[in-house]
XYZ file of C-alpha atoms in Angstrom:
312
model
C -14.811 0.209 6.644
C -18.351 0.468 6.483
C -19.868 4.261 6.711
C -22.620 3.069 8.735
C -20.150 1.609 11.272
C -18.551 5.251 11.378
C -21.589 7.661 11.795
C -21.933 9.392 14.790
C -25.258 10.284 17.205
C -26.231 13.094 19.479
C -25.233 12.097 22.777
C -29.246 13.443 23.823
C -30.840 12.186 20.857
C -29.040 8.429 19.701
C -31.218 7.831 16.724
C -30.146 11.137 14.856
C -26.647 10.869 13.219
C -24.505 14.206 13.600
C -20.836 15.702 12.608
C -21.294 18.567 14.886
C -19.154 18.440 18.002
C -19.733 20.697 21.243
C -16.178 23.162 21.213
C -16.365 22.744 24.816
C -16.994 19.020 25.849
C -16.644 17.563 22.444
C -20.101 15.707 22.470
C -21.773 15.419 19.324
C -24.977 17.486 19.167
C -27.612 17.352 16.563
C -29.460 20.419 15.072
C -31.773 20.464 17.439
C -29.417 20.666 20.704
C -26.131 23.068 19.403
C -26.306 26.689 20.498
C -24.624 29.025 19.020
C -20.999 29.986 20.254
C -18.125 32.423 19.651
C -16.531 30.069 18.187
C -18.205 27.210 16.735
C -21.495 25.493 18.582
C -22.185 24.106 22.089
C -24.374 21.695 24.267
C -26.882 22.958 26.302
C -25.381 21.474 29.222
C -22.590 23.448 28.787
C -24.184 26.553 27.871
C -25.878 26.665 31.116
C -22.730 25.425 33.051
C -20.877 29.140 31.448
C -24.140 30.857 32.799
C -23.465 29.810 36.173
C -20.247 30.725 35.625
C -20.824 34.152 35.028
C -20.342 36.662 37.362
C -24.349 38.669 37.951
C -24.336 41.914 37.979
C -24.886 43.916 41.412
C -26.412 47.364 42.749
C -24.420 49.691 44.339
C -24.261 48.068 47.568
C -23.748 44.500 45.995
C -27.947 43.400 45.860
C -28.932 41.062 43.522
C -30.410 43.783 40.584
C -34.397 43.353 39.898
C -36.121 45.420 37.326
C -39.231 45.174 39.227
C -39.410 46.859 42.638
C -41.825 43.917 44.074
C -40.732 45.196 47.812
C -42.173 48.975 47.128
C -45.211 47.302 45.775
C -45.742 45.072 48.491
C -45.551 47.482 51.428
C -47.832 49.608 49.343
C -50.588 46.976 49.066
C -50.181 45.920 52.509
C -50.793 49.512 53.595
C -53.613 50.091 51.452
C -55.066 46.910 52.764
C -54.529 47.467 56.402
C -56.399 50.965 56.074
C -59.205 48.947 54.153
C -59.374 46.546 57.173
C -59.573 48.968 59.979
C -62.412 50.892 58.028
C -64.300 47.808 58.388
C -62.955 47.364 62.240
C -62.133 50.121 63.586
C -60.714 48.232 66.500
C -57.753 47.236 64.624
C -56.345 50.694 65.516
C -56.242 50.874 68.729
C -55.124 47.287 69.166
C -52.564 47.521 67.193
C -51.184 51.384 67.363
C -48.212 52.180 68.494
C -48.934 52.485 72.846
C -45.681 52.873 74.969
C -47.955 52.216 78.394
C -51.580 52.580 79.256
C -53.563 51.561 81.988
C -57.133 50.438 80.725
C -59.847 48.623 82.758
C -61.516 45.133 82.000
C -63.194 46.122 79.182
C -60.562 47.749 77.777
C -61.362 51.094 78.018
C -58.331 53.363 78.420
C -58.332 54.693 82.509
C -57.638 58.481 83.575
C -54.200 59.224 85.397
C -52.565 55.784 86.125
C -52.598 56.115 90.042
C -53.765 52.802 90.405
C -57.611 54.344 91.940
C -59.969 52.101 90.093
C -63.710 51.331 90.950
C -65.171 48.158 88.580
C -65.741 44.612 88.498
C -61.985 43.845 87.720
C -58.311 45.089 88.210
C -57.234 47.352 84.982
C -54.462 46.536 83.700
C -51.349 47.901 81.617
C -51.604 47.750 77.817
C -49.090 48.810 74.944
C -45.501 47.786 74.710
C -44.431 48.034 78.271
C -47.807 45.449 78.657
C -45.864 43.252 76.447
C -47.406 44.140 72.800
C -44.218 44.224 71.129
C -45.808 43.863 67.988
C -47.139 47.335 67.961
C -43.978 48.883 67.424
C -44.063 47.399 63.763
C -47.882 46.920 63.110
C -47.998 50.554 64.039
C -46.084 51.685 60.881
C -49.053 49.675 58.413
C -51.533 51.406 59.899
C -53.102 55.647 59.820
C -55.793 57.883 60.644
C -59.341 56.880 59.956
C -60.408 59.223 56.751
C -62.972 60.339 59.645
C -60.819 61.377 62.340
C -57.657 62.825 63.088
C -56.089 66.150 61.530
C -55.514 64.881 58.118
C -57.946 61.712 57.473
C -57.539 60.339 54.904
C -54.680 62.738 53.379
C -52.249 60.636 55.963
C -51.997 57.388 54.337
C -52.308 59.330 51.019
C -49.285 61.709 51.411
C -47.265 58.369 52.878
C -48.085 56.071 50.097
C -47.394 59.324 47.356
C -43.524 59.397 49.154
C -43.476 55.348 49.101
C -44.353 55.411 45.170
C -42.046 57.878 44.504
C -39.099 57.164 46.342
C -39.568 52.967 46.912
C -38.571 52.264 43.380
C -35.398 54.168 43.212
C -34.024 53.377 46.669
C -34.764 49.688 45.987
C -33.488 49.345 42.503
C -30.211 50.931 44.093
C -30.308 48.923 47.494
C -31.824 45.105 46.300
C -34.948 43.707 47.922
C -33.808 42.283 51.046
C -31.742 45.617 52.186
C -34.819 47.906 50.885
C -37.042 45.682 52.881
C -34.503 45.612 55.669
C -34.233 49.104 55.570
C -38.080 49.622 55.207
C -38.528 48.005 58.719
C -36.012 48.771 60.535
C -36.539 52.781 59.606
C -40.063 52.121 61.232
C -38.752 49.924 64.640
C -36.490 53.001 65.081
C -39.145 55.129 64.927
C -41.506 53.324 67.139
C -38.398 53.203 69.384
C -37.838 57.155 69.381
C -41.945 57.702 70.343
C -41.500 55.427 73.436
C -38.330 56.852 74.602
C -39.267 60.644 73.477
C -43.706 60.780 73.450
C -46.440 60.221 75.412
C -46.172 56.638 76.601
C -50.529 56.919 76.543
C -50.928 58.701 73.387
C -51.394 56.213 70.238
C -49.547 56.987 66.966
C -49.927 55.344 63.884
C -48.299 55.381 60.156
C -45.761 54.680 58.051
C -43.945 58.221 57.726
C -41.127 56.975 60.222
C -40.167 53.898 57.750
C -40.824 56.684 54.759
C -38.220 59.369 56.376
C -35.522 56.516 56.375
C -36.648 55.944 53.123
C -35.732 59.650 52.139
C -32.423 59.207 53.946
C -31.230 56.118 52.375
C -32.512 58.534 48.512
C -29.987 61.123 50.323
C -27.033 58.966 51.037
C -27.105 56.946 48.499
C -27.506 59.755 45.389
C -24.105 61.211 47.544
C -22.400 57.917 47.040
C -23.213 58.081 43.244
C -21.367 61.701 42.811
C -24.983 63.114 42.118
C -25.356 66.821 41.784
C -25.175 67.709 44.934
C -27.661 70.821 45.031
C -30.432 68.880 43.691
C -30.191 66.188 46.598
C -29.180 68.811 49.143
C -32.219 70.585 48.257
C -34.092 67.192 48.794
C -32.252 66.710 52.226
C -33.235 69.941 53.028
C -37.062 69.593 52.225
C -37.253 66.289 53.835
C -35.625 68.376 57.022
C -37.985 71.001 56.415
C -40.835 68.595 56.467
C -39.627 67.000 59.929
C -39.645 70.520 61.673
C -43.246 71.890 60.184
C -44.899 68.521 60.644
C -43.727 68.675 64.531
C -46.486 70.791 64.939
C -49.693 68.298 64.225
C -47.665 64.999 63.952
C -45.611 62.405 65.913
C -41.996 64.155 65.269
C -40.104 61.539 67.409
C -41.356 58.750 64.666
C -39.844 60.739 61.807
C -36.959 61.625 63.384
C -36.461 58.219 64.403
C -37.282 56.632 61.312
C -34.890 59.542 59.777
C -31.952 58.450 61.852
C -31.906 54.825 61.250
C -32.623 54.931 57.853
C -29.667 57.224 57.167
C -27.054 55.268 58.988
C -27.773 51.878 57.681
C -27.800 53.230 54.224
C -24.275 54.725 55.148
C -23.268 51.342 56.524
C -24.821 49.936 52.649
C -23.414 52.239 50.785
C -19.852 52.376 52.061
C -18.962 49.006 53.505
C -15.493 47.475 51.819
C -16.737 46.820 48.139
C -14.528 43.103 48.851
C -15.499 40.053 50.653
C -16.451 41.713 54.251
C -19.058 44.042 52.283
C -21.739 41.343 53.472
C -20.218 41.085 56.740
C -20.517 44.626 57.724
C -23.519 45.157 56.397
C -24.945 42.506 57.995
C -23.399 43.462 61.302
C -24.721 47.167 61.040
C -28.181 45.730 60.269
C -27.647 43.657 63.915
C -25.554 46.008 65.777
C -29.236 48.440 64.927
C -31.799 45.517 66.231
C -29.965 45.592 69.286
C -29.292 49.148 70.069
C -33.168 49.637 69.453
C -33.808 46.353 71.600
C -31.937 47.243 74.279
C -33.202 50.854 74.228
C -36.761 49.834 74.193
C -35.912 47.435 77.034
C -34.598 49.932 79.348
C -37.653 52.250 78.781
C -40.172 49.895 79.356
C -38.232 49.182 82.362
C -38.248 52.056 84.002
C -42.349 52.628 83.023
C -43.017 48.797 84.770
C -40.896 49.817 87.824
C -38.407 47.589 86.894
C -39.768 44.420 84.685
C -39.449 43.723 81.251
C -42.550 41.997 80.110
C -42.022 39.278 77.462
């Protein structure tokens, strides 16, 4: 028999005759297309079928692992940018600030008292979250003190974004994106939540150190889970604690606190959910079973400051 008759091809590349067979599907490959193998060579079909066949590694709490912590850096620049965009329009603020119930008149300035006495060329009329500005209760925690006014000024946002860059990275590296960023906002609903069941409905809060104190929380549990050394992360727990009280005195405690509280449980629901099938599941249901406790509890506050009505 003729050798030409005999010669194999690449099954990719027909013109080039090959001897090399893929150890997996058999095909002949030419130099160009075998990778190297344990044992022998293979196709690059079949190397990438064995990549999606192996198992990716996880974080602690089963996230996908990213050496980049692109959530941290987002909420940072988002933050930063906000701040830039209310120095420019100052109105931003106190649209967007975190208002259980005001009354203010046409032209928006906030009224005295709230006994419904009112001399102008309009009826006022309620603003804040109980006026149905839900948004506030988020856009609140991307927003701080004008470097101009306020007790700190521009140390606020600084201190906040100093805790974010320190602490961001680690928890999110530990947690995955999507629970960091989970985590992230839901830390700052709850405390948004705490202010309109606890503050001032009238008084306007704003910044991010509700979502940074479940932040903190999450460090706390999740260092526990690990084994850590437990005085150096009891001494953090501790500060953070210590931080809550002293602060009480210039700042909005029920945001921290808040924040605080919901950070720490759904990082206890993260980090020791069944490490089997239902970890997702439970997870997933004590991210829920939180929207709706701090739905419903919003909903029954802003009920009783309407008289009764819950304003979509």
């Amino acid at each position: 028999m003729d050798s030409e008759s005999t010669a194999t091809t690449c099954y990719r590349h027909p013109a080039v005759v090959c001897q090399v067979r893929c150890t997996r599907c058999e095909r002949y490959v030419c130099p160009d297309c075998m990778r190297e193998a344990p044992v022998g060579h293979r196709c690059p079909e079949c190397v990438k079928e064995g990549a999606r066949s192996v198992r990716q590694a996880r974080t602690l709490v089963g996230g996908r692992i990213s050496a980049t912590p692109v959530v941290t850096y987002a909420l940072f620049a988002l933050t930063v940018l906000a701040y830039l965009a209310e120095l420019v329009r100052p109105g931003l603020v106190d649209r967007f600030a975190m208002v259980g119930s005001r009354l203010v008149g046409p032209d928006g300035t906030p009224l005295p008292g709230g006994d419904g006495l009112f001399l102008g060329s309009g009826p006022p009329r309620v603003e804040g979250v109980a006026g149905g500005e839900w948004e506030r209760m988020l856009t609140s925690a991307f927003l701080h003190q004008s470097p101009f006014e306020g007790t700190f000024g521009l140390v606020h946002i600084a201190l906040n974004m100093v805790v974010l860059w320190q602490l961001g990275p680690v928890v999110e590296l530990m947690l995955g994106r999507v629970r960091f960023a989970v985590l992230y906002l839901l830390s700052a609903l709850g405390g948004s939540v705490l202010e309109l069941v606890l503050a001032d409905p009238g008084h306007a809060s704003v910044g991010a150190s509700g979502a940074v104190f479940g932040v903190g929380a999450a460090y706390y549990v999740l260092h526990r889970r690990l084994g850590a050394e437990r005085g150096r992360v009891n001494r953090f727990m501790a500060g953070l604690l210590l931080w809550l009280v002293v602060s009480a005195w210039f700042t909005s405690w029920q945001g921290h606190l808040g924040g605080l509280l919901v950070g720490g449980a759904l990082a206890l629901a993260y980090a020791y959910a069944p490490r089997d099938g239902r970890r997702v599941v439970v997870q997933a249901g004590a991210g829920a079973g939180l929207v709706v406790l701090l739905a419903v509890t919003a909903a029954v506050k802003v009920s009783e400051l309407t008289g009764g009505s819950v304003p979509l």
